[in-house]
Each structure stands twice: as structure tokens, then as C-alpha cells.
């Protein structure tokens, strides 16, 4: 099957001499929900800029659903919907007009664009705002407007550059739900985000860019399986002053009722730890994972690449 | 994109442009009408009688074509430069750049928007002129085509300014320091035959002169320069600026990183 996105040896050197991309090779399969992660300045936005024709590449090839961006530009561009990082609509235009105009740039006639705009604005909870200038929208509404705008021409590949930056948890969750449904309907999604929990929850595959190079390109499951250490925080029913050691398992009492447990997955299981706590007469009220696992891996990989 | 889709894209940009300047008509249509009315009152009504006739017409009648042309030039230019730079400044130029719409359609859409405003203001100023003067139309075709071509030319110039502009200062420098002097010295208020010979020759370097001259010929039937030279100069500049605009858009200068 043709890849939704195929990038070969993509390089970008800016006029000031800074090399943002040092030969990236990447393939995203049709129907995938792909996370592209990287620290600020790693090259994510440059990559997205090149794919969406907002940045001129220095060398390399990009093809979208088999259409080469250099030689079949119009066809390639028709496949993509872009949700950029910054708000970039005309703030003085009415919300509905922004969507209808965007459809027009893709050659979609006004009556059809109007129907699609209505459907998308309703889905994203913006229908009541359709006649208002975009500048009157809240931050979360503006983010949703950009998603609606990117979908009006019904793209097969949706690229979202930090779509949930600055939105509250409730809206973020509803956007996740919306994106999951979109992906289930067959749209390939590429997502960049700084919320690693977001990538872990939504994406099946993941690429990590560091210093202009793709240092990781694998499935989320395979990446997370590399984590060999787990850390849990237990809330205890009764306060304690100290706890015995249990081999290589590390206990740390953060306060009399909060116990932090770190262990290597190949050495221990949670059952063994609970059995040990039972032996000590300790009852656990609740437990939670201490850190985002992907966050830890991400930091390890990026730091490793620097070294 | 097929022909129908390209037409839809062009039409979308044009309608967007027309809605843009119509929404803010108090800033776009009204001021040039008021300014031109003041010119008619001061230069035509108050000072004009002291000047006497020019080429057999009252001074008021003589300046009407020049003032209409001045409004067309400044508004065509202002519309495209402000709209294009505004799109860059807000980032919404990306809406077009990510889409499959070809660059020549983007160019045609913005330029048509400039022409629409230039013509709308030109028509409004013409209506106002009827309060002060009779309007002779000697050669309707010449009047219309010179007006349209001049509007096209300055819309293209506005787009080039918009491409290079990096701040709001940059979009006012050219109109203030280039366009206004060229227009005022382009025979709006006088015939170059009134100037000393050396200044007549220097005036011939001013492209605006050919446009005002051509338009005045269309309205009053009088010209300082043969009309075909006006057409040739305007068409030559249009070809030059259109080619340069396409080069800028294709290279992504000022709009792509």
C-alpha cells in the first residue's frame, strides 16, 4: 500500500546557515495515527512546513499518497490538511467565511463548502459563532476553528502541529475524542505535541526528531516496552515511620502515608510487591504511576543523542 | 485542479477581497471621495476661475479626469498592498499557500480585488465630480480601458510592495514617497505644455503622466502625448510587473521560509 507520507533524505539549511534538517527519512502508513516528537528547535515544524509547502526544502523528496510534492504539487497538496501551531486566520473574518473561503482555495464550490462548514462547525461546537469575527473566539475555540478549517476540503492526511497547546483539560479531552473518531474514519493523522501523555494516548507509531535527525521511528508499544523501570506511588491507610528493604526494589517514604516504589520489571512483579507489603501489615488505599513513561523515554533518547 | 476548480479559487479570492474593503468602506471608499470633493471645491471652484481655460475647458473640467485617475491609482495600490501584507502579518496567506491553488490565480485574485476597489472608488469620485462639473466622455472605450489597465498596473505594484514589506511602515513608504509625488507631477493639475521644455522632457519619464494623459483623452478628447504611447507604456509596465510578481510568488520570496 502506498504510504500516506514518504520522506526521503530531507534536508533544510536556512539562509543564515543553520541546518534544521540533516537528511530525514520517514514513512507514515495510511490510516496511522503518528506522533512526531522533539524538543523546541529539533526540526519538527520545519519538517511540517516543508510537507505543507510553507518552507522550501534544500534537498530530498516528499510524496503524499504517492504524489510527489515537486512534480505533482497540486495533487499532493490536495491530500493534506494542516493545523499549524500559531493562530493564522484573518481575525476580522467571520468564522463561517474562513471555512468557506478555505474550501474555495481547494476549488470546492460555495454551496458545498457551506454545507461542509456547517457540519464541521456543529461537530466542533462553533456553529453559534459562525457569524462572529474570529477574534472574538476564546483560545480553545480558535484551536477548534483551525481544525475545522483544515478539514473542509476533506483531506486524507491531517497534520496537527501542537493542536492542544494552551487549551484546558476538558477541551483537550474532547479534541482527543474528535481526532480519534477522525482517525477511525480512515484519515491518517500526524501529530506533534509537547504533551507526551497526548502522544501516548492517541498515537500508534512515533518518531522522535533531535537536532535535525530522526533518532527514533517505531511503534508506541515497542518504544514503551523498552522501559525497564516502573515507579509507583502508594497511598497507605495507616501512617508508618519506616519500611524494610526488599532486595533491589527501592522504597522511599515521602511522608508517613505516601510510599514510592521503584523496581526493574524483569526482577519483580506488582504481585510480589503487594505480597511484601501485606507481610509488613501495610494496607494500600490507592496507587498511581509516578511519571509519564513516555516522557522518561523521550528525555533518555534526546539526552542520549546529545551525548 | 481543473478549470472549474481554478475558477472557484479565483472567485473565492476576489469575493473575499471585495468583502474586505466593503466591510471597512468608511476607511476605504469614503476618504478618497471626500478628499477628491475637497480638491474640486478648492482647486476647481475657488482657484480654478483665476486660472482660466486649459485647452478650451474650464480648469474644473480639466482636472476631473486627473483626479479620477489619482483615486483609481492610489486605491488600487492601497487595496492590494494592505490586503497582501495583512495576510502575511496575520499568517492567513498560508491558507492559500498550503492549498493547490496555482500562484497565477493568487496573483489574479489579489489584482482583481485591487481593480474592484480602484474602479469602485473611481466610479464614486466620478459621481461626485458631476456635482461640480459636466462630464464629457469623448472616447468611452479609451476612458474605460485606460482606467482598467492603470488599475491593473498599480494593483500589481501594490502586490510587489506587499511581498517585500516586513512592517506596516514598509507599506506606507512607497505610496508616500513615490506614488504621491509621481501622481501630483503626472499632469493631474496641469498640462505639461505649460512647463518649460526641460521639465516637459523630465516629465516624460513619469509613467503616471501617460495614464493621466490617456484617461484625459478618453474624457475630454485632448492629450499631450499620442494615445497609443499611453497604451504601450501601460501595457509594457503591466507585462513587466506581472512577470516580476509571478517570479516572486513562484520563488516564495517574502512568503515562504
Coordinates of C-alpha atoms in Angstrom, one line a residue:
Chain A
X1 CA 0.0 0.0 0.0
X2 CA 1.3 3.5 -0.9
X3 CA 2.5 5.4 2.2
X4 CA 0.4 8.4 3.3
X5 CA 3.7 10.2 3.7
X6 CA 7.1 9.3 2.4
X7 CA 10.1 11.5 3.1
X8 CA 13.5 10.7 1.7
X9 CA 16.7 12.3 2.7
X10 CA 15.1 15.6 3.6
X11 CA 17.5 18.4 4.3
X12 CA 16.9 22.1 5.1
X13 CA 19.6 24.7 5.6
X14 CA 18.2 28.2 6.2
X15 CA 19.7 31.4 4.7
X16 CA 21.5 32.1 7.9
X17 CA 23.4 28.8 7.6
X18 CA 21.5 26.9 10.3
X19 CA 20.9 23.4 9.2
X20 CA 17.5 22.4 10.6
X21 CA 17.1 19.0 8.9
X22 CA 20.1 16.7 8.3
X23 CA 18.6 14.1 6.0
X24 CA 15.4 12.8 7.4
X25 CA 13.8 9.5 6.1
X26 CA 10.3 8.8 7.3
X27 CA 7.3 6.8 6.1
X28 CA 3.9 7.1 7.6
X29 CA 1.4 4.4 6.6
X30 CA -2.2 5.1 5.5
X31 CA -4.6 5.1 8.5
X32 CA -1.8 5.7 11.0
X33 CA -2.0 8.0 14.0
X34 CA 1.6 9.1 14.1
X35 CA 3.3 11.2 16.8
X36 CA 6.3 13.3 15.8
X37 CA 8.1 14.4 18.9
X38 CA 11.1 16.6 19.5
X39 CA 12.3 19.4 21.7
X40 CA 11.9 23.0 20.6
X41 CA 14.1 23.7 17.6
X42 CA 14.6 20.0 16.9
X43 CA 13.2 20.3 13.3
X44 CA 9.5 19.2 13.7
X45 CA 8.0 22.4 12.5
X46 CA 10.5 22.7 9.6
X47 CA 9.5 19.2 8.5
X48 CA 5.8 20.0 8.7
X49 CA 6.5 23.3 6.9
X50 CA 8.1 21.5 4.0
X51 CA 5.4 18.9 3.8
X52 CA 2.7 21.7 3.7
X53 CA 4.7 23.8 1.2
X54 CA 5.3 26.7 3.6
X55 CA 9.0 26.1 3.8
X56 CA 11.2 25.5 0.8
X57 CA 13.4 22.4 1.2
X58 CA 17.1 22.3 0.4
X59 CA 17.1 18.8 -0.9
X60 CA 15.3 15.5 -0.6
X61 CA 11.8 14.3 -1.7
X62 CA 8.4 14.3 -0.2
X63 CA 5.5 12.4 -1.5
X64 CA 1.9 12.3 -0.2
X65 CA -0.2 9.3 -1.1
X66 CA 2.3 8.7 -3.9
X67 CA 2.1 12.2 -5.3
X68 CA 5.5 13.9 -5.5
X69 CA 5.4 17.3 -3.9
X70 CA 7.8 18.7 -6.6
X71 CA 6.3 17.2 -9.7
X72 CA 2.6 16.6 -8.7
X73 CA 2.3 19.6 -6.4
X74 CA -1.5 20.3 -6.8
X75 CA -2.4 16.6 -6.3
X76 CA -0.1 16.3 -3.3
X77 CA -1.3 19.4 -1.7
X78 CA -5.0 18.4 -2.1
X79 CA -4.4 15.4 0.2
X80 CA -3.2 17.5 3.2
X81 CA -5.0 19.4 5.9
X82 CA -2.8 21.5 8.1
X83 CA -3.4 22.7 11.7
X84 CA -0.5 25.0 12.4
X85 CA 1.0 25.8 15.7
X86 CA 0.1 29.5 15.6
X87 CA -3.3 31.0 15.0
X88 CA -3.1 32.1 11.4
X89 CA -6.6 33.1 10.2
X90 CA -7.8 36.5 9.4
X91 CA -9.2 37.6 12.8
X92 CA -11.6 40.1 11.2
X93 CA -13.3 37.5 9.0
X94 CA -16.4 35.8 10.3
X95 CA -15.9 32.2 11.4
X96 CA -18.1 30.6 8.8
X97 CA -16.4 32.6 6.0
X98 CA -13.0 31.4 7.0
X99 CA -14.1 27.8 6.3
X100 CA -16.0 28.6 3.1
X101 CA -13.0 30.5 1.7
X102 CA -10.6 27.7 2.6
X103 CA -12.8 25.3 0.7
X104 CA -12.8 27.8 -2.2
X105 CA -9.0 27.7 -2.4
X106 CA -9.3 24.0 -2.9
X107 CA -11.8 24.5 -5.7
X108 CA -14.8 23.5 -3.7
X109 CA -17.8 25.4 -4.8
X110 CA -19.5 27.7 -2.3
X111 CA -22.7 25.7 -1.7
X112 CA -20.8 22.5 -1.0
X113 CA -18.2 24.4 1.1
X114 CA -21.1 26.0 3.1
X115 CA -22.6 22.6 3.8
X116 CA -19.3 21.2 5.0
X117 CA -18.6 24.3 7.1
X118 CA -22.0 23.8 8.8
X119 CA -21.3 20.2 9.6
X120 CA -17.8 20.9 10.9
X121 CA -18.7 23.9 12.9
X122 CA -21.5 21.9 14.6
X123 CA -19.2 18.9 15.3
X124 CA -16.7 21.2 16.9
X125 CA -19.2 23.3 18.8
X126 CA -18.7 26.5 16.9
X127 CA -21.9 26.8 15.0
X128 CA -23.3 29.5 17.2
X129 CA -20.2 31.6 16.4
X130 CA -20.4 31.2 12.7
X131 CA -21.2 34.9 12.0
X132 CA -18.8 36.4 14.6
X133 CA -15.4 37.6 13.8
X134 CA -12.7 35.1 14.6
X135 CA -11.0 37.5 17.0
X136 CA -13.9 37.2 19.4
X137 CA -13.3 33.4 20.0
X138 CA -11.6 32.0 23.0
X139 CA -8.3 30.2 22.7
X140 CA -9.9 26.8 22.7
X141 CA -12.4 27.9 20.1
X142 CA -9.6 29.2 17.9
X143 CA -7.9 25.9 18.1
X144 CA -11.1 24.1 17.1
X145 CA -11.6 26.6 14.2
X146 CA -8.2 25.7 12.8
X147 CA -9.1 22.0 12.9
X148 CA -12.4 22.7 11.2
X149 CA -10.6 24.8 8.5
X150 CA -8.1 22.0 7.9
X151 CA -10.9 19.5 7.3
X152 CA -13.2 21.5 5.0
X153 CA -11.6 20.0 1.8
X154 CA -11.7 16.5 3.3
X155 CA -8.0 15.7 3.3
X156 CA -6.7 12.2 3.6
X157 CA -3.7 13.3 5.7
X158 CA -4.2 15.6 8.6
X159 CA -1.2 17.3 10.2
X160 CA -1.6 18.9 13.6
X161 CA 1.3 21.0 15.0
X162 CA 0.7 21.2 18.7
X163 CA -3.1 21.4 18.4
X164 CA -3.9 21.4 22.1
X165 CA -1.3 23.9 23.2
X166 CA -2.9 26.2 25.8
X167 CA -6.3 24.7 25.9
X168 CA -8.0 23.4 29.1
X169 CA -8.2 19.8 30.0
X170 CA -11.9 19.4 29.2
X171 CA -11.5 20.8 25.6
X172 CA -8.3 18.8 25.2
X173 CA -10.1 15.6 26.0
X174 CA -12.9 16.5 23.6
X175 CA -10.4 17.2 20.9
X176 CA -8.7 13.9 21.5
X177 CA -12.1 12.2 21.1
X178 CA -12.7 14.1 17.9
X179 CA -9.3 13.2 16.5
X180 CA -9.7 9.5 17.5
X181 CA -13.0 9.4 15.6
X182 CA -11.4 11.1 12.6
X183 CA -8.6 8.5 12.5
X184 CA -11.2 5.7 12.9
X185 CA -12.9 7.1 9.8
X186 CA -9.7 6.5 7.8
X187 CA -7.9 9.8 7.9
X188 CA -4.2 9.5 8.5
X189 CA -3.1 11.8 11.3
X190 CA 0.4 13.2 12.1
X191 CA 0.6 15.0 15.4
X192 CA 3.3 17.0 17.1
X193 CA 2.9 17.8 20.7
X194 CA 4.7 18.6 23.9
X195 CA 2.1 16.8 25.9
X196 CA 3.6 13.3 25.8
X197 CA 0.6 11.9 27.5
X198 CA -1.3 13.0 24.5
X199 CA 1.0 11.2 22.1
X200 CA 0.9 8.0 24.3
X201 CA -2.9 8.1 24.4
X202 CA -3.6 8.8 20.8
X203 CA -0.8 7.5 18.6
X204 CA 0.1 4.1 17.4
X205 CA 3.5 5.0 15.9
X206 CA 6.1 7.5 16.9
X207 CA 9.1 9.4 15.5
X208 CA 11.5 11.4 17.6
X209 CA 13.5 14.2 16.0
X210 CA 16.5 15.6 17.7
X211 CA 19.0 18.1 16.2
X212 CA 17.6 17.7 12.7
X213 CA 17.7 13.9 12.7
X214 CA 15.1 11.2 13.1
X215 CA 16.5 9.3 16.0
X216 CA 13.6 7.0 16.6
X217 CA 10.8 5.7 14.3
X218 CA 8.9 2.8 15.8
X219 CA 5.6 1.8 17.3
X220 CA 4.5 3.3 20.5
X221 CA 4.1 -0.2 22.1
X222 CA 7.7 -1.2 21.1
X223 CA 9.1 2.1 22.4
X224 CA 7.3 1.8 25.7
X225 CA 8.4 -1.8 26.1
X226 CA 11.9 -0.6 26.4
X227 CA 11.2 1.0 29.7
X228 CA 12.6 -1.4 32.3
X229 CA 11.9 0.6 35.4
X230 CA 8.5 1.4 36.9
X231 CA 7.8 3.8 39.7
X232 CA 4.5 3.8 41.6
X233 CA 3.3 5.9 44.4
X234 CA 1.1 4.1 47.1
X235 CA -1.2 5.9 49.4
X236 CA -1.2 3.9 52.7
X237 CA -4.2 3.5 55.0
X238 CA -2.1 3.8 58.2
X239 CA 0.9 6.1 58.6
X240 CA 4.3 4.4 59.1
X241 CA 7.8 5.7 60.1
X242 CA 9.9 3.2 58.2
X243 CA 9.9 0.2 55.9
X244 CA 12.2 -2.8 55.4
X245 CA 14.2 -3.2 52.2
X246 CA 13.1 -5.8 49.6
X247 CA 16.2 -6.8 47.6
X248 CA 16.7 -4.5 44.6
X249 CA 13.3 -3.0 44.9
X250 CA 13.7 0.6 46.2
X251 CA 11.3 2.0 48.7
X252 CA 11.1 5.7 49.7
X253 CA 8.8 7.1 52.3
X254 CA 7.8 10.6 51.1
X255 CA 5.6 11.2 54.1
X256 CA 4.1 8.8 56.7
X257 CA 1.3 7.7 54.3
X258 CA 3.0 8.0 50.9
X259 CA 5.3 5.3 49.7
X260 CA 7.2 5.5 46.5
X261 CA 8.3 2.1 45.0
X262 CA 10.8 1.7 42.1
X263 CA 11.7 -1.6 40.6
X264 CA 13.1 -3.3 37.4
X265 CA 10.3 -5.1 35.6
X266 CA 12.4 -8.2 35.0
X267 CA 13.2 -8.6 38.7
X268 CA 9.8 -8.0 40.3
X269 CA 6.1 -8.1 39.6
X270 CA 3.4 -5.9 41.3
X271 CA 2.0 -9.1 42.9
X272 CA 5.3 -9.7 44.7
X273 CA 5.4 -6.1 45.9
X274 CA 1.8 -6.3 47.2
X275 CA 2.6 -9.6 48.9
X276 CA 5.6 -8.0 50.6
X277 CA 3.5 -5.0 51.8
X278 CA 0.9 -7.5 53.2
X279 CA 3.7 -9.3 55.1
X280 CA 4.6 -5.9 56.7
X281 CA 0.9 -5.4 57.6
X282 CA 0.6 -2.4 55.3
X283 CA -2.7 -1.7 53.5
X284 CA -2.7 0.3 50.3
X285 CA -5.6 2.8 49.8
X286 CA -4.7 3.8 46.2
X287 CA -1.8 3.8 43.8
X288 CA -0.7 5.8 40.7
X289 CA 2.2 5.7 38.2
X290 CA 4.6 8.4 39.2
X291 CA 5.9 9.7 35.9
X292 CA 4.7 9.7 32.4
X293 CA 6.6 6.7 31.0
X294 CA 6.9 8.2 27.5
X295 CA 8.3 11.4 29.0
X296 CA 11.1 9.5 30.6
X297 CA 11.9 7.6 27.5
X298 CA 11.8 10.8 25.4
X299 CA 14.2 12.5 27.7
X300 CA 16.6 9.5 27.7
X301 CA 16.6 9.3 23.9
X302 CA 17.1 13.0 23.4
X303 CA 19.8 13.2 26.0
X304 CA 21.5 10.1 24.6
X305 CA 21.5 11.7 21.2
X306 CA 23.2 14.9 22.5
X307 CA 25.9 12.8 24.1
Chain B
X1 CA -7.2 21.5 -10.3
X2 CA -9.5 21.5 -13.3
X3 CA -10.7 24.8 -14.9
X4 CA -13.9 24.8 -12.8
X5 CA -11.9 24.4 -9.6
X6 CA -9.5 27.2 -10.6
X7 CA -12.4 29.5 -11.4
X8 CA -13.8 28.7 -7.9
X9 CA -10.5 29.5 -6.3
X10 CA -10.2 32.8 -8.2
X11 CA -13.7 33.8 -7.5
X12 CA -13.2 33.0 -3.8
X13 CA -10.2 35.3 -3.5
X14 CA -12.0 38.0 -5.4
X15 CA -15.1 37.9 -3.3
X16 CA -13.0 37.8 -0.1
X17 CA -11.2 40.9 -1.3
X18 CA -14.4 42.8 -2.2
X19 CA -16.0 41.9 1.1
X20 CA -12.8 43.0 2.9
X21 CA -12.8 46.5 1.5
X22 CA -16.6 46.8 1.6
X23 CA -16.8 45.9 5.3
X24 CA -14.5 48.8 6.1
X25 CA -15.9 51.2 3.5
X26 CA -15.5 54.1 5.9
X27 CA -11.8 53.6 5.7
X28 CA -11.6 52.6 2.0
X29 CA -14.3 54.2 -0.1
X30 CA -15.3 57.3 1.8
X31 CA -12.0 59.1 2.4
X32 CA -10.9 59.3 -1.3
X33 CA -14.4 60.6 -2.1
X34 CA -14.1 63.3 0.5
X35 CA -10.5 64.2 -0.4
X36 CA -11.4 64.5 -4.1
X37 CA -14.5 66.6 -3.3
X38 CA -12.2 69.0 -1.4
X39 CA -9.9 69.1 -4.5
X40 CA -12.9 70.0 -6.6
X41 CA -14.0 72.7 -4.2
X42 CA -10.6 74.3 -3.6
X43 CA -8.8 73.8 -7.0
X44 CA -11.8 73.8 -9.2
X45 CA -14.3 76.2 -7.7
X46 CA -12.1 78.6 -5.8
X47 CA -8.8 78.7 -7.6
X48 CA -9.9 77.4 -11.0
X49 CA -11.7 80.6 -12.2
X50 CA -8.5 82.6 -11.6
X51 CA -6.5 80.1 -13.8
X52 CA -8.9 80.4 -16.7
X53 CA -9.3 77.9 -19.5
X54 CA -7.0 75.0 -20.4
X55 CA -7.1 73.5 -23.9
X56 CA -10.6 75.1 -24.2
X57 CA -12.0 73.6 -21.0
X58 CA -12.6 75.2 -17.6
X59 CA -9.9 74.3 -15.0
X60 CA -12.5 72.3 -13.1
X61 CA -13.3 70.3 -16.3
X62 CA -9.6 69.8 -17.0
X63 CA -8.7 68.4 -13.6
X64 CA -11.7 66.0 -13.3
X65 CA -10.0 63.1 -15.3
X66 CA -6.8 63.5 -13.4
X67 CA -8.5 63.4 -10.0
X68 CA -10.5 60.3 -11.0
X69 CA -7.3 58.7 -12.2
X70 CA -5.5 59.7 -9.0
X71 CA -8.2 58.0 -6.9
X72 CA -8.0 54.9 -9.1
X73 CA -4.2 54.7 -8.8
X74 CA -4.0 55.2 -5.0
X75 CA -6.9 52.9 -4.2
X76 CA -5.8 50.0 -6.4
X77 CA -2.4 50.1 -4.9
X78 CA -3.6 50.6 -1.3
X79 CA -6.0 47.7 -1.6
X80 CA -3.5 45.1 -2.7
X81 CA -0.6 46.2 -0.6
X82 CA -2.7 46.4 2.6
X83 CA -4.5 43.1 1.9
X84 CA -1.5 41.1 0.9
X85 CA 0.7 42.4 3.8
X86 CA -2.2 42.0 6.2
X87 CA -2.4 38.3 5.1
X88 CA 1.3 37.9 5.7
X89 CA 1.2 39.7 9.0
X90 CA -1.7 37.6 10.3
X91 CA -0.3 34.5 8.7
X92 CA -3.5 33.7 6.8
X93 CA -1.6 33.9 3.5
X94 CA -0.8 30.3 4.4
X95 CA -4.4 29.3 3.8
X96 CA -3.6 29.8 0.1
X97 CA -0.1 28.6 0.1
X98 CA -1.0 25.2 1.6
X99 CA -3.8 24.8 -0.9
X100 CA -3.4 23.6 -4.5
X101 CA -4.4 27.0 -5.9
X102 CA -1.7 28.0 -8.5
X103 CA 0.2 31.2 -8.0
X104 CA -1.1 32.9 -11.0
X105 CA -4.6 32.5 -9.6
X106 CA -3.5 34.0 -6.3
X107 CA -2.0 36.9 -8.3
X108 CA -5.1 37.3 -10.4
X109 CA -7.4 37.2 -7.3
X110 CA -5.5 39.9 -5.4
X111 CA -5.1 42.1 -8.5
X112 CA -8.8 41.8 -9.4
X113 CA -9.6 42.8 -5.8
X114 CA -7.4 45.9 -6.3
X115 CA -9.1 46.7 -9.6
X116 CA -12.5 46.2 -7.9
X117 CA -11.7 48.8 -5.3
X118 CA -10.0 51.1 -7.8
X119 CA -13.0 51.0 -10.0
X120 CA -15.5 51.4 -7.2
X121 CA -13.7 54.5 -5.9
X122 CA -13.2 55.8 -9.4
X123 CA -16.9 55.5 -10.0
X124 CA -17.7 57.2 -6.7
X125 CA -15.4 60.1 -7.4
X126 CA -16.9 60.4 -10.9
X127 CA -20.3 60.7 -9.4
X128 CA -19.1 63.4 -7.0
X129 CA -17.5 65.3 -9.9
X130 CA -20.9 65.6 -11.5
X131 CA -21.9 67.9 -8.7
X132 CA -19.2 70.3 -9.7
X133 CA -18.8 69.8 -13.4
X134 CA -20.3 68.4 -16.6
X135 CA -18.7 65.1 -17.5
X136 CA -17.7 64.9 -21.2
X137 CA -16.9 61.4 -22.4
X138 CA -15.3 61.7 -25.8
X139 CA -14.0 58.2 -26.1
X140 CA -15.7 55.8 -23.7
X141 CA -13.6 52.8 -24.8
X142 CA -10.3 54.7 -24.2
X143 CA -11.5 56.0 -20.9
X144 CA -12.6 52.6 -19.6
X145 CA -9.6 50.7 -20.9
X146 CA -7.0 53.2 -19.6
X147 CA -8.8 53.2 -16.2
X148 CA -8.8 49.4 -16.1
X149 CA -5.2 49.0 -17.2
X150 CA -3.9 51.6 -14.9
X151 CA -5.8 50.0 -12.0
X152 CA -4.2 46.6 -13.0
X153 CA -0.8 48.1 -13.1
X154 CA -1.0 49.7 -9.7
X155 CA -2.6 46.6 -8.2
X156 CA 0.5 44.6 -9.4
X157 CA 2.8 47.3 -7.9
X158 CA 0.9 47.0 -4.6
X159 CA 1.3 43.3 -4.6
X160 CA 5.1 43.6 -5.1
X161 CA 5.3 46.1 -2.3
X162 CA 3.2 43.7 -0.1
X163 CA 5.6 40.8 -0.9
X164 CA 8.7 42.8 0.2
X165 CA 7.0 44.6 3.2
X166 CA 8.2 43.5 6.6
X167 CA 6.4 46.1 8.6
X168 CA 3.4 48.5 8.3
X169 CA 6.0 51.3 7.7
X170 CA 7.0 49.5 4.5
X171 CA 3.6 49.6 3.1
X172 CA 3.3 53.4 3.5
X173 CA 6.8 54.4 2.3
X174 CA 6.1 53.8 -1.4
X175 CA 2.7 55.5 -1.5
X176 CA 4.0 58.5 0.4
X177 CA 7.4 59.0 -1.2
X178 CA 6.9 57.6 -4.7
X179 CA 3.3 57.2 -5.7
X180 CA 2.0 60.6 -4.4
X181 CA 4.8 62.7 -6.0
X182 CA 4.6 60.8 -9.3
X183 CA 0.8 61.3 -9.3
X184 CA 1.0 65.0 -8.5
X185 CA 3.7 65.6 -11.1
X186 CA 1.9 63.4 -13.6
X187 CA -0.3 66.2 -15.0
X188 CA -3.3 65.8 -12.8
X189 CA -3.5 69.5 -12.1
X190 CA -1.7 70.9 -15.2
X191 CA -0.9 70.2 -18.8
X192 CA 2.8 69.6 -19.4
X193 CA 2.7 72.0 -22.3
X194 CA 2.7 74.7 -19.5
X195 CA 6.1 73.6 -18.3
X196 CA 9.5 74.8 -19.6
X197 CA 10.9 72.5 -22.2
X198 CA 13.4 70.8 -19.9
X199 CA 10.7 69.9 -17.4
X200 CA 8.5 68.7 -20.2
X201 CA 11.2 66.2 -21.1
X202 CA 11.8 65.2 -17.5
X203 CA 8.0 64.7 -17.1
X204 CA 8.1 62.2 -19.9
X205 CA 10.0 59.8 -17.5
X206 CA 7.0 59.7 -15.2
X207 CA 4.8 56.7 -16.1
X208 CA 1.8 58.2 -14.4
X209 CA 1.8 61.0 -16.9
X210 CA 0.9 58.6 -19.7
X211 CA -2.0 57.2 -17.7
X212 CA -3.5 60.6 -16.8
X213 CA -2.9 61.7 -20.4
X214 CA -4.7 58.7 -21.8
X215 CA -7.6 59.0 -19.4
X216 CA -8.0 62.7 -20.1
X217 CA -8.0 61.9 -23.8
X218 CA -10.8 59.4 -23.2
X219 CA -12.9 62.0 -21.2
X220 CA -12.1 65.3 -22.9
X221 CA -10.5 64.3 -26.2
X222 CA -7.3 66.2 -25.5
X223 CA -3.8 64.8 -25.0
X224 CA -0.3 66.0 -24.5
X225 CA 1.1 62.7 -25.8
X226 CA -0.3 60.4 -28.5
X227 CA -2.7 57.9 -27.0
X228 CA -1.0 54.9 -28.5
X229 CA 2.1 55.7 -26.5
X230 CA 0.0 55.7 -23.3
X231 CA -1.3 52.2 -24.1
X232 CA 2.1 51.0 -25.0
X233 CA 3.7 52.3 -21.8
X234 CA 0.9 51.0 -19.5
X235 CA 0.9 47.5 -21.2
X236 CA 4.7 47.4 -21.0
X237 CA 4.7 48.1 -17.3
X238 CA 1.9 45.6 -16.7
X239 CA 3.8 42.9 -18.5
X240 CA 7.0 43.7 -16.5
X241 CA 5.3 43.9 -13.1
X242 CA 3.1 40.8 -13.8
X243 CA 6.2 38.8 -14.7
X244 CA 8.1 40.0 -11.7
X245 CA 5.1 39.3 -9.4
X246 CA 5.0 35.7 -10.7
X247 CA 8.7 35.3 -10.2
X248 CA 8.3 36.4 -6.5
X249 CA 5.3 34.2 -5.9
X250 CA 7.0 31.1 -7.5
X251 CA 10.1 31.6 -5.6
X252 CA 8.1 32.2 -2.4
X253 CA 10.1 35.4 -1.7
X254 CA 8.7 37.1 1.4
X255 CA 6.0 34.4 1.9
X256 CA 7.8 31.1 2.2
X257 CA 10.7 30.4 4.5

